mmCIF file of C-alpha atoms and ligand atoms in Angstrom:
data_model
loop_
_atom_site.group_PDB
_atom_site.id
_atom_site.type_symbol
_atom_site.label_atom_id
_atom_site.label_comp_id
_atom_site.label_asym_id
_atom_site.label_seq_id
_atom_site.Cartn_x
_atom_site.Cartn_y
_atom_site.Cartn_z
ATOM 1 C CA MET A 1129 43.745 45.203 49.359
ATOM 2 C CA THR A 1130 40.861 45.856 51.769
ATOM 3 C CA LEU A 1131 39.750 49.448 52.066
ATOM 4 C CA LYS A 1132 39.254 50.943 55.512
ATOM 5 C CA LYS A 1133 35.548 51.541 56.102
ATOM 6 C CA GLN A 1134 34.615 55.055 57.037
ATOM 7 C CA THR A 1135 32.842 55.482 60.367
ATOM 8 C CA LEU A 1136 29.812 57.726 60.797
ATOM 9 C CA GLY A 1137 31.843 59.975 63.115
ATOM 10 C CA GLU A 1138 34.538 60.443 60.451
ATOM 11 C CA PHE A 1139 31.931 60.986 57.739
ATOM 12 C CA ILE A 1140 30.164 63.713 59.736
ATOM 13 C CA ILE A 1141 33.437 65.598 60.305
ATOM 14 C CA GLU A 1142 34.662 65.190 56.715
ATOM 15 C CA ASN A 1143 31.393 66.455 55.295
ATOM 16 C CA GLN A 1144 30.960 69.319 57.721
ATOM 17 C CA THR A 1145 32.577 71.877 55.416
ATOM 18 C CA SER A 1146 30.352 70.963 52.465
ATOM 19 C CA PHE A 1147 27.330 72.001 54.514
ATOM 20 C CA LYS A 1148 26.411 75.568 53.670
ATOM 21 C CA TYR A 1149 25.882 76.835 57.238
ATOM 22 C CA SER A 1150 28.851 74.893 58.590
ATOM 23 C CA SER A 1151 29.691 75.874 62.156
ATOM 24 C CA GLY A 1152 30.108 72.466 63.744
ATOM 25 C CA GLU A 1153 26.751 72.776 65.490
ATOM 26 C CA LEU A 1154 24.932 70.483 63.089
ATOM 27 C CA SER A 1155 27.780 67.959 63.366
ATOM 28 C CA SER A 1156 27.434 67.903 67.172
ATOM 29 C CA LEU A 1157 23.718 67.466 66.772
ATOM 30 C CA LEU A 1158 24.120 64.515 64.404
ATOM 31 C CA ASN A 1159 26.681 63.015 66.768
ATOM 32 C CA SER A 1160 24.182 63.218 69.626
ATOM 33 C CA ILE A 1161 21.561 61.453 67.538
ATOM 34 C CA ARG A 1162 24.158 58.781 66.727
ATOM 35 C CA LEU A 1163 24.811 58.299 70.446
ATOM 36 C CA ALA A 1164 21.140 58.149 71.465
ATOM 37 C CA ALA A 1165 20.484 55.696 68.611
ATOM 38 C CA LYS A 1166 23.063 53.293 70.034
ATOM 39 C CA VAL A 1167 21.542 53.475 73.513
ATOM 40 C CA VAL A 1168 18.018 52.895 72.163
ATOM 41 C CA ASN A 1169 19.280 50.083 69.923
ATOM 42 C CA HIS A 1170 20.684 48.299 72.958
ATOM 43 C CA GLU A 1171 17.331 48.494 74.712
ATOM 44 C CA VAL A 1172 15.296 47.499 71.618
ATOM 45 C CA ASN A 1173 17.479 44.403 71.245
ATOM 46 C CA LYS A 1174 16.506 43.294 74.734
ATOM 47 C CA ALA A 1175 12.773 43.617 74.018
ATOM 48 C CA GLY A 1176 12.240 39.845 73.747
ATOM 49 C CA LEU A 1177 13.681 39.340 77.229
ATOM 50 C CA VAL A 1178 10.623 40.858 78.856
ATOM 51 C CA ASP A 1179 9.830 37.691 80.847
ATOM 52 C CA ILE A 1180 13.355 37.647 82.172
ATOM 53 C CA ILE A 1181 14.055 41.300 82.865
ATOM 54 C CA GLY A 1182 10.491 42.239 83.765
ATOM 55 C CA ALA A 1183 7.464 43.796 82.111
ATOM 56 C CA VAL A 1184 6.487 47.445 81.881
ATOM 57 C CA GLY A 1185 5.796 48.820 85.351
ATOM 58 C CA ASP A 1186 8.128 46.329 87.097
ATOM 59 C CA THR A 1187 11.374 47.308 88.769
ATOM 60 C CA ASN A 1188 14.461 45.645 87.325
ATOM 61 C CA ILE A 1189 17.400 44.144 89.159
ATOM 62 C CA GLN A 1190 19.221 47.494 89.270
ATOM 63 C CA GLY A 1191 16.164 49.033 90.895
ATOM 64 C CA GLU A 1192 15.194 50.899 87.705
ATOM 65 C CA ASP A 1193 11.590 51.008 86.554
ATOM 66 C CA GLN A 1194 10.923 49.139 83.314
ATOM 67 C CA GLN A 1195 9.504 51.543 80.773
ATOM 68 C CA LYS A 1196 7.614 51.029 77.580
ATOM 69 C CA LEU A 1197 10.198 51.180 74.806
ATOM 70 C CA ASP A 1198 8.638 54.136 73.029
ATOM 71 C CA VAL A 1199 8.692 56.137 76.269
ATOM 72 C CA TYR A 1200 12.281 54.998 76.876
ATOM 73 C CA ALA A 1201 13.349 56.070 73.358
ATOM 74 C CA ASN A 1202 11.617 59.425 73.770
ATOM 75 C CA ASP A 1203 13.401 60.067 77.079
ATOM 76 C CA LYS A 1204 16.805 59.033 75.700
ATOM 77 C CA PHE A 1205 16.662 61.252 72.619
ATOM 78 C CA ILE A 1206 15.360 64.239 74.589
ATOM 79 C CA GLN A 1207 17.900 63.699 77.407
ATOM 80 C CA THR A 1208 20.853 63.362 75.037
ATOM 81 C CA LEU A 1209 19.952 66.475 73.066
ATOM 82 C CA THR A 1210 19.164 68.458 76.220
ATOM 83 C CA ARG A 1211 22.211 67.512 78.253
ATOM 84 C CA ARG A 1212 24.610 68.335 75.460
ATOM 85 C CA ASN A 1213 22.881 71.673 75.089
ATOM 86 C CA ILE A 1214 23.043 71.778 71.307
ATOM 87 C CA VAL A 1215 19.476 72.519 70.261
ATOM 88 C CA CYS A 1216 17.039 75.167 71.422
ATOM 89 C CA GLY A 1217 13.924 73.027 71.182
ATOM 90 C CA ILE A 1218 12.562 69.561 70.540
ATOM 91 C CA ALA A 1219 9.121 68.438 69.415
ATOM 92 C CA SER A 1220 8.283 64.759 69.703
ATOM 93 C CA GLU A 1221 5.413 62.575 68.573
ATOM 94 C CA GLU A 1222 5.327 61.386 72.194
ATOM 95 C CA GLU A 1223 4.870 64.873 73.717
ATOM 96 C CA ASP A 1224 1.767 67.084 73.581
ATOM 97 C CA SER A 1225 3.773 70.253 73.123
ATOM 98 C CA PHE A 1226 7.352 71.179 72.186
ATOM 99 C CA VAL A 1227 10.134 71.237 74.773
ATOM 100 C CA ALA A 1228 12.149 74.479 74.995
ATOM 101 C CA ILE A 1229 15.805 74.049 75.990
ATOM 102 C CA ASN A 1230 17.377 77.030 77.749
ATOM 103 C CA SER A 1231 16.188 79.033 74.779
ATOM 104 C CA ILE A 1232 15.431 81.978 77.039
ATOM 105 C CA ASP A 1233 19.107 82.338 77.960
ATOM 106 C CA GLU A 1234 20.670 85.021 75.777
ATOM 107 C CA ASN A 1235 23.961 83.121 75.917
ATOM 108 C CA ASN A 1236 22.276 80.193 74.272
ATOM 109 C CA GLN A 1237 23.058 80.700 70.589
ATOM 110 C CA ASN A 1238 21.790 77.278 69.498
ATOM 111 C CA LYS A 1239 19.890 77.729 66.304
ATOM 112 C CA TYR A 1240 18.467 74.274 65.567
ATOM 113 C CA VAL A 1241 15.206 72.613 66.501
ATOM 114 C CA VAL A 1242 14.651 68.863 66.225
ATOM 115 C CA LEU A 1243 11.384 67.076 65.530
ATOM 116 C CA ILE A 1244 11.393 63.400 66.287
ATOM 117 C CA ASP A 1245 9.332 60.227 66.252
ATOM 118 C CA PRO A 1246 11.418 58.317 68.808
ATOM 119 C CA LEU A 1247 10.068 54.832 68.078
ATOM 120 C CA ASP A 1248 7.855 54.530 65.054
ATOM 121 C CA GLY A 1249 5.895 51.339 64.412
ATOM 122 C CA SER A 1250 6.129 50.440 68.076
ATOM 123 C CA SER A 1251 3.196 48.005 67.845
ATOM 124 C CA ASN A 1252 5.759 45.746 66.112
ATOM 125 C CA ILE A 1253 8.025 45.486 69.155
ATOM 126 C CA ASP A 1254 6.094 42.739 70.903
ATOM 127 C CA VAL A 1255 6.387 40.527 67.833
ATOM 128 C CA ASN A 1256 10.087 41.074 67.077
ATOM 129 C CA VAL A 1257 9.555 43.066 63.875
ATOM 130 C CA SER A 1258 11.674 46.109 62.964
ATOM 131 C CA VAL A 1259 10.915 49.562 64.293
ATOM 132 C CA GLY A 1260 12.597 52.906 63.708
ATOM 133 C CA THR A 1261 13.412 56.411 64.878
ATOM 134 C CA ILE A 1262 12.715 59.314 62.497
ATOM 135 C CA PHE A 1263 14.229 62.784 62.918
ATOM 136 C CA SER A 1264 13.992 66.146 61.210
ATOM 137 C CA ILE A 1265 16.148 69.241 61.797
ATOM 138 C CA TYR A 1266 15.386 72.918 61.056
ATOM 139 C CA ARG A 1267 17.008 76.264 61.807
ATOM 140 C CA ARG A 1268 14.828 78.288 64.148
ATOM 141 C CA VAL A 1269 13.115 81.263 62.526
ATOM 142 C CA THR A 1270 12.987 83.403 65.688
ATOM 143 C CA PRO A 1271 16.197 85.054 66.981
ATOM 144 C CA THR A 1272 18.649 83.034 69.117
ATOM 145 C CA GLY A 1273 18.624 83.874 72.819
ATOM 146 C CA THR A 1274 14.844 84.398 72.813
ATOM 147 C CA PRO A 1275 12.261 81.763 73.818
ATOM 148 C CA VAL A 1276 11.724 79.215 71.100
ATOM 149 C CA GLN A 1277 8.210 79.414 69.651
ATOM 150 C CA LEU A 1278 5.682 77.200 67.915
ATOM 151 C CA LYS A 1279 6.496 78.830 64.586
ATOM 152 C CA ASP A 1280 10.072 77.537 64.855
ATOM 153 C CA PHE A 1281 8.594 74.038 64.527
ATOM 154 C CA LEU A 1282 5.770 74.733 62.068
ATOM 155 C CA GLN A 1283 8.007 75.094 59.041
ATOM 156 C CA LYS A 1284 7.457 73.593 55.630
ATOM 157 C CA GLY A 1285 9.409 70.390 54.941
ATOM 158 C CA SER A 1286 11.326 72.209 52.212
ATOM 159 C CA GLU A 1287 13.059 74.208 54.977
ATOM 160 C CA GLN A 1288 14.647 71.103 56.565
ATOM 161 C CA VAL A 1289 18.431 71.207 56.887
ATOM 162 C CA ALA A 1290 18.787 67.526 57.732
ATOM 163 C CA ALA A 1291 16.632 64.460 58.265
ATOM 164 C CA GLY A 1292 17.085 60.774 58.758
ATOM 165 C CA TYR A 1293 16.054 57.573 60.428
ATOM 166 C CA VAL A 1294 17.437 54.698 62.390
ATOM 167 C CA VAL A 1295 16.062 51.289 61.513
ATOM 168 C CA TYR A 1296 16.376 48.663 64.232
ATOM 169 C CA GLY A 1297 16.169 45.649 61.943
ATOM 170 C CA THR A 1298 18.162 42.499 61.272
ATOM 171 C CA SER A 1299 20.987 44.983 61.516
ATOM 172 C CA THR A 1300 20.714 48.518 62.839
ATOM 173 C CA MET A 1301 21.241 51.300 60.322
ATOM 174 C CA LEU A 1302 21.312 55.070 60.490
ATOM 175 C CA VAL A 1303 20.395 56.758 57.201
ATOM 176 C CA TYR A 1304 20.463 60.534 56.798
ATOM 177 C CA THR A 1305 20.710 63.510 54.505
ATOM 178 C CA THR A 1306 21.877 67.089 54.920
ATOM 179 C CA GLY A 1307 20.558 67.988 51.469
ATOM 180 C CA ASP A 1308 23.495 66.505 49.590
ATOM 181 C CA GLY A 1309 22.333 62.943 48.904
ATOM 182 C CA VAL A 1310 21.485 60.090 51.240
ATOM 183 C CA ASN A 1311 24.000 57.878 53.029
ATOM 184 C CA GLY A 1312 23.444 54.807 55.165
ATOM 185 C CA PHE A 1313 25.584 53.487 58.018
ATOM 186 C CA THR A 1314 25.375 50.028 59.583
ATOM 187 C CA LEU A 1315 26.085 49.440 63.246
ATOM 188 C CA ASN A 1316 28.707 46.876 64.167
ATOM 189 C CA PRO A 1317 27.194 45.856 67.520
ATOM 190 C CA ALA A 1318 30.391 44.186 68.715
ATOM 191 C CA ILE A 1319 32.189 47.512 68.890
ATOM 192 C CA GLY A 1320 29.293 49.958 68.851
ATOM 193 C CA THR A 1321 30.403 51.789 65.704
ATOM 194 C CA PHE A 1322 28.374 52.782 62.642
ATOM 195 C CA TYR A 1323 30.192 52.261 59.323
ATOM 196 C CA LEU A 1324 29.339 53.702 55.918
ATOM 197 C CA SER A 1325 27.732 50.745 54.171
ATOM 198 C CA HIS A 1326 25.313 52.374 51.687
ATOM 199 C CA ALA A 1327 26.896 55.421 50.044
ATOM 200 C CA ASN A 1328 24.709 57.685 47.943
ATOM 201 C CA MET A 1329 21.464 55.740 48.168
ATOM 202 C CA THR A 1330 19.004 56.231 45.315
ATOM 203 C CA PHE A 1331 15.549 54.947 44.468
ATOM 204 C CA PRO A 1332 15.249 53.072 41.173
ATOM 205 C CA GLU A 1333 12.960 55.276 39.001
ATOM 206 C CA ASN A 1334 10.528 52.372 38.649
ATOM 207 C CA GLY A 1335 9.762 49.581 41.034
ATOM 208 C CA ASN A 1336 7.538 46.578 41.448
ATOM 209 C CA ILE A 1337 6.655 46.699 45.152
ATOM 210 C CA TYR A 1338 3.591 48.416 46.606
ATOM 211 C CA SER A 1339 3.175 48.825 50.369
ATOM 212 C CA VAL A 1340 -0.242 49.690 51.705
ATOM 213 C CA ASN A 1341 -2.590 48.436 54.428
ATOM 214 C CA GLU A 1342 -5.117 46.840 52.078
ATOM 215 C CA GLY A 1343 -7.424 46.144 55.000
ATOM 216 C CA ASN A 1344 -8.452 49.790 54.609
ATOM 217 C CA TYR A 1345 -9.232 49.361 50.890
ATOM 218 C CA GLN A 1346 -12.979 50.071 51.106
ATOM 219 C CA ASP A 1347 -12.165 53.329 52.812
ATOM 220 C CA PHE A 1348 -9.746 54.689 50.183
ATOM 221 C CA PRO A 1349 -10.398 57.438 47.602
ATOM 222 C CA LEU A 1350 -11.387 56.079 44.182
ATOM 223 C CA GLY A 1351 -8.051 57.142 42.633
ATOM 224 C CA ILE A 1352 -6.165 54.981 45.158
ATOM 225 C CA LYS A 1353 -8.522 52.009 44.722
ATOM 226 C CA LYS A 1354 -7.986 52.165 40.961
ATOM 227 C CA TYR A 1355 -4.211 52.417 41.450
ATOM 228 C CA ILE A 1356 -4.193 49.309 43.673
ATOM 229 C CA LYS A 1357 -6.138 47.405 41.017
ATOM 230 C CA TYR A 1358 -3.621 48.665 38.429
ATOM 231 C CA CYS A 1359 -0.774 47.225 40.602
ATOM 232 C CA GLN A 1360 -2.546 43.863 40.569
ATOM 233 C CA GLU A 1361 -3.283 43.739 36.830
ATOM 234 C CA GLU A 1362 -1.256 41.441 34.634
ATOM 235 C CA GLU A 1363 0.579 43.556 32.096
ATOM 236 C CA GLY A 1364 4.280 44.106 31.388
ATOM 237 C CA GLU A 1365 6.066 44.227 34.777
ATOM 238 C CA ARG A 1366 2.773 43.827 36.590
ATOM 239 C CA PRO A 1367 1.320 42.448 38.798
ATOM 240 C CA TYR A 1368 3.540 44.125 41.378
ATOM 241 C CA THR A 1369 4.503 42.475 44.635
ATOM 242 C CA SER A 1370 2.753 43.545 47.825
ATOM 243 C CA ARG A 1371 4.973 44.055 50.889
ATOM 244 C CA TYR A 1372 3.725 45.772 54.047
ATOM 245 C CA ILE A 1373 5.619 45.585 57.316
ATOM 246 C CA GLY A 1374 3.573 48.266 59.071
ATOM 247 C CA SER A 1375 6.759 50.044 60.121
ATOM 248 C CA LEU A 1376 7.207 53.098 57.921
ATOM 249 C CA VAL A 1377 11.011 53.223 58.118
ATOM 250 C CA SER A 1378 11.371 49.545 57.214
ATOM 251 C CA ASP A 1379 8.892 49.743 54.351
ATOM 252 C CA PHE A 1380 10.560 52.927 53.071
ATOM 253 C CA HIS A 1381 14.084 51.506 53.482
ATOM 254 C CA ARG A 1382 13.252 48.387 51.465
ATOM 255 C CA ASN A 1383 11.458 50.358 48.764
ATOM 256 C CA MET A 1384 14.391 52.776 48.408
ATOM 257 C CA ILE A 1385 16.791 49.873 47.874
ATOM 258 C CA LYS A 1386 14.586 47.723 45.650
ATOM 259 C CA GLY A 1387 12.202 50.232 44.027
ATOM 260 C CA GLY A 1388 8.661 50.583 45.267
ATOM 261 C CA ILE A 1389 5.946 52.787 46.684
ATOM 262 C CA TYR A 1390 4.451 53.289 50.164
ATOM 263 C CA LEU A 1391 0.883 54.577 50.517
ATOM 264 C CA TYR A 1392 -1.060 55.716 53.579
ATOM 265 C CA PRO A 1393 -4.019 57.472 51.929
ATOM 266 C CA LYS A 1394 -6.896 59.227 53.584
ATOM 267 C CA GLY A 1395 -10.111 57.353 54.284
ATOM 268 C CA SER A 1396 -13.404 57.932 56.058
ATOM 269 C CA ARG A 1397 -11.918 56.608 59.305
ATOM 270 C CA ASN A 1398 -8.697 58.641 58.878
ATOM 271 C CA PRO A 1399 -9.825 61.758 56.966
ATOM 272 C CA ASN A 1400 -6.244 63.065 56.776
ATOM 273 C CA GLY A 1401 -4.486 59.715 56.696
ATOM 274 C CA LYS A 1402 -2.665 58.433 59.755
ATOM 275 C CA LEU A 1403 0.897 59.652 59.483
ATOM 276 C CA ARG A 1404 2.172 62.867 61.026
ATOM 277 C CA LEU A 1405 3.432 65.558 58.677
ATOM 278 C CA LEU A 1406 6.202 66.873 60.929
ATOM 279 C CA TYR A 1407 7.544 63.716 62.567
ATOM 280 C CA GLU A 1408 7.087 61.120 59.847
ATOM 281 C CA CYS A 1409 6.164 62.460 56.397
ATOM 282 C CA ASN A 1410 8.469 65.471 55.978
ATOM 283 C CA PRO A 1411 11.716 63.765 57.044
ATOM 284 C CA ILE A 1412 10.932 60.703 54.915
ATOM 285 C CA ALA A 1413 9.934 62.966 51.991
ATOM 286 C CA PHE A 1414 13.245 64.863 52.254
ATOM 287 C CA LEU A 1415 15.164 61.572 52.146
ATOM 288 C CA ALA A 1416 13.022 60.361 49.238
ATOM 289 C CA GLU A 1417 13.681 63.466 47.150
ATOM 290 C CA GLN A 1418 17.380 63.408 47.988
ATOM 291 C CA ALA A 1419 17.412 59.805 46.763
ATOM 292 C CA ASN A 1420 15.705 60.687 43.434
ATOM 293 C CA GLY A 1421 12.328 59.504 44.688
ATOM 294 C CA LYS A 1422 9.129 61.484 45.184
ATOM 295 C CA SER A 1423 6.550 62.182 47.884
ATOM 296 C CA SER A 1424 3.083 63.752 47.869
ATOM 297 C CA ASP A 1425 -0.409 63.432 49.292
ATOM 298 C CA GLY A 1426 -1.565 62.357 45.843
ATOM 299 C CA VAL A 1427 -1.863 65.966 44.673
ATOM 300 C CA THR A 1428 0.510 68.269 46.590
ATOM 301 C CA ARG A 1429 4.230 67.719 47.222
ATOM 302 C CA THR A 1430 4.608 66.716 50.894
ATOM 303 C CA MET A 1431 7.339 69.268 51.600
ATOM 304 C CA ASP A 1432 5.168 72.118 50.249
ATOM 305 C CA VAL A 1433 2.377 71.548 52.779
ATOM 306 C CA GLU A 1434 2.098 74.503 55.182
ATOM 307 C CA PRO A 1435 1.940 73.049 58.714
ATOM 308 C CA THR A 1436 -0.736 74.428 61.009
ATOM 309 C CA GLU A 1437 -0.276 72.239 64.085
ATOM 310 C CA LEU A 1438 2.418 70.029 65.603
ATOM 311 C CA HIS A 1439 0.599 66.726 65.353
ATOM 312 C CA GLN A 1440 -1.000 67.340 61.962
ATOM 313 C CA ARG A 1441 -1.683 64.285 59.799
ATOM 314 C CA VAL A 1442 -1.521 64.100 55.997
ATOM 315 C CA PRO A 1443 -2.116 61.401 53.382
ATOM 316 C CA PHE A 1444 1.300 60.063 52.367
ATOM 317 C CA ILE A 1445 2.446 58.521 49.091
ATOM 318 C CA CYS A 1446 6.162 58.101 48.725
ATOM 319 C CA GLY A 1447 8.636 56.096 46.697
ATOM 320 C CA SER A 1448 10.044 55.564 43.218
ATOM 321 C CA LYS A 1449 9.412 58.643 41.097
ATOM 322 C CA ASN A 1450 7.451 57.046 38.268
ATOM 323 C CA MET A 1451 5.264 55.080 40.669
ATOM 324 C CA VAL A 1452 4.306 58.180 42.700
ATOM 325 C CA GLU A 1453 3.566 60.031 39.450
ATOM 326 C CA LYS A 1454 1.310 57.176 38.373
ATOM 327 C CA VAL A 1455 -0.690 57.511 41.620
ATOM 328 C CA GLU A 1456 -0.982 61.278 41.044
ATOM 329 C CA GLU A 1457 -2.272 60.561 37.532
ATOM 330 C CA PHE A 1458 -4.939 58.208 38.980
ATOM 331 C CA MET A 1459 -5.888 60.810 41.603
ATOM 332 C CA ARG A 1460 -6.301 63.494 38.926
ATOM 333 C CA LYS A 1461 -8.412 61.146 36.818
ATOM 334 C CA PHE A 1462 -10.583 59.505 39.477
ATOM 335 C CA GLY A 1463 -10.042 61.617 42.611
ATOM 336 C CA GLU A 1464 -12.331 60.861 45.536
HETATM 337 P P1 LIG B 134 2.867 54.959 65.069
HETATM 338 O O1 LIG B 134 3.518 56.316 64.973
HETATM 339 O O2 LIG B 134 1.711 54.931 66.030
HETATM 340 O O3 LIG B 134 3.877 53.858 65.315
HETATM 341 O O4 LIG B 134 2.180 54.694 63.653
HETATM 342 C C1 LIG B 134 2.937 54.823 62.489
HETATM 343 C C2 LIG B 134 2.992 53.503 61.799
HETATM 344 C C3 LIG B 134 3.883 53.464 60.604
HETATM 345 O O5 LIG B 134 5.200 53.091 60.916
HETATM 346 C C4 LIG B 134 3.233 52.405 59.765
HETATM 347 O O6 LIG B 134 3.580 52.473 58.421
HETATM 348 C C5 LIG B 134 1.779 52.644 60.017
HETATM 349 O O7 LIG B 134 1.695 53.247 61.290
HETATM 350 C C6 LIG B 134 0.975 51.394 60.044
HETATM 351 O O8 LIG B 134 -0.357 51.712 60.302
HETATM 352 P P2 LIG B 134 -1.503 50.633 60.128
HETATM 353 O O9 LIG B 134 -1.334 49.651 61.222
HETATM 354 O O10 LIG B 134 -2.773 51.424 60.226
HETATM 355 O O11 LIG B 134 -1.342 50.020 58.764
HETATM 356 MG MG1 LIG B 135 5.065 57.208 64.452
#
């Protein structure tokens, strides 16, 4: 007997009641992200056709301007969430400031804000390597019907109500959490439907993969340098395998399935690391913790960091629990 696969749409509806603030609003929001993801996926899949359909700045056969894919993805996610009128504000890695959506209208009772990195790892597009979208959802802290404010976005990661990513890889997957575990859905491109393919995803407690841009080695704090050497030593399960795609979602996705750790530490060139707390680190940290993994800057839990600005960067170490704890041990011992 073959079991009927559950679609993402069915899953969202069936799990709506288990969500503590259930009002259907979060379900509509997740459905909009699902829709925008399909549209962006379609465009990402055409990326290699640039010589045929035209380069950035050209006008295509339908008379539309060709956009850079990260700009396209940003527009699509913002448009979809705005037109359906289901959030009161959006902040994006691609925008200088947040976008308020009819939040001044007292009839607008939308209580969620979305923070998004519409196309992360976009330097990989030109070479046909996976990229991703990362999203993070919070309840606004200011009253509904009043203008949305910066403080609605500057919330600690521990306040997230949902987070997830879409990975545009050999297959396209949407992976998300609403604080009740992590589930992954794979897109069947022939019919444009996401199906539950990875139920209840969890990190193995230990792993043997480390993902870091070792080109920055000289720049790293001593604790991180010592940890990298530890990964390379021959003892027990070690040396570990090095795997670095340079696309956070893909590196994280692989590590969650196989067991591993991702590191983007600080360095003299990037004094706070490279990755953005609100658009990249917090949503990935929420997924990691929901999947029995761990995330910190080497000392402090990522989701406990108090945000001070929208585009804030933090060092980011995330993955299998025991591996992250080992890095923290090295940081305590050797520090800078
Ligand atoms: P982006 O937001 O400009 O795409 O940068 C984020 C990406 C991550 O996906 C990836 O892990 C990292 O930058 C790679 O950086 P580097 O090339 O410095 O190793
Ligand atoms: Mg990014």
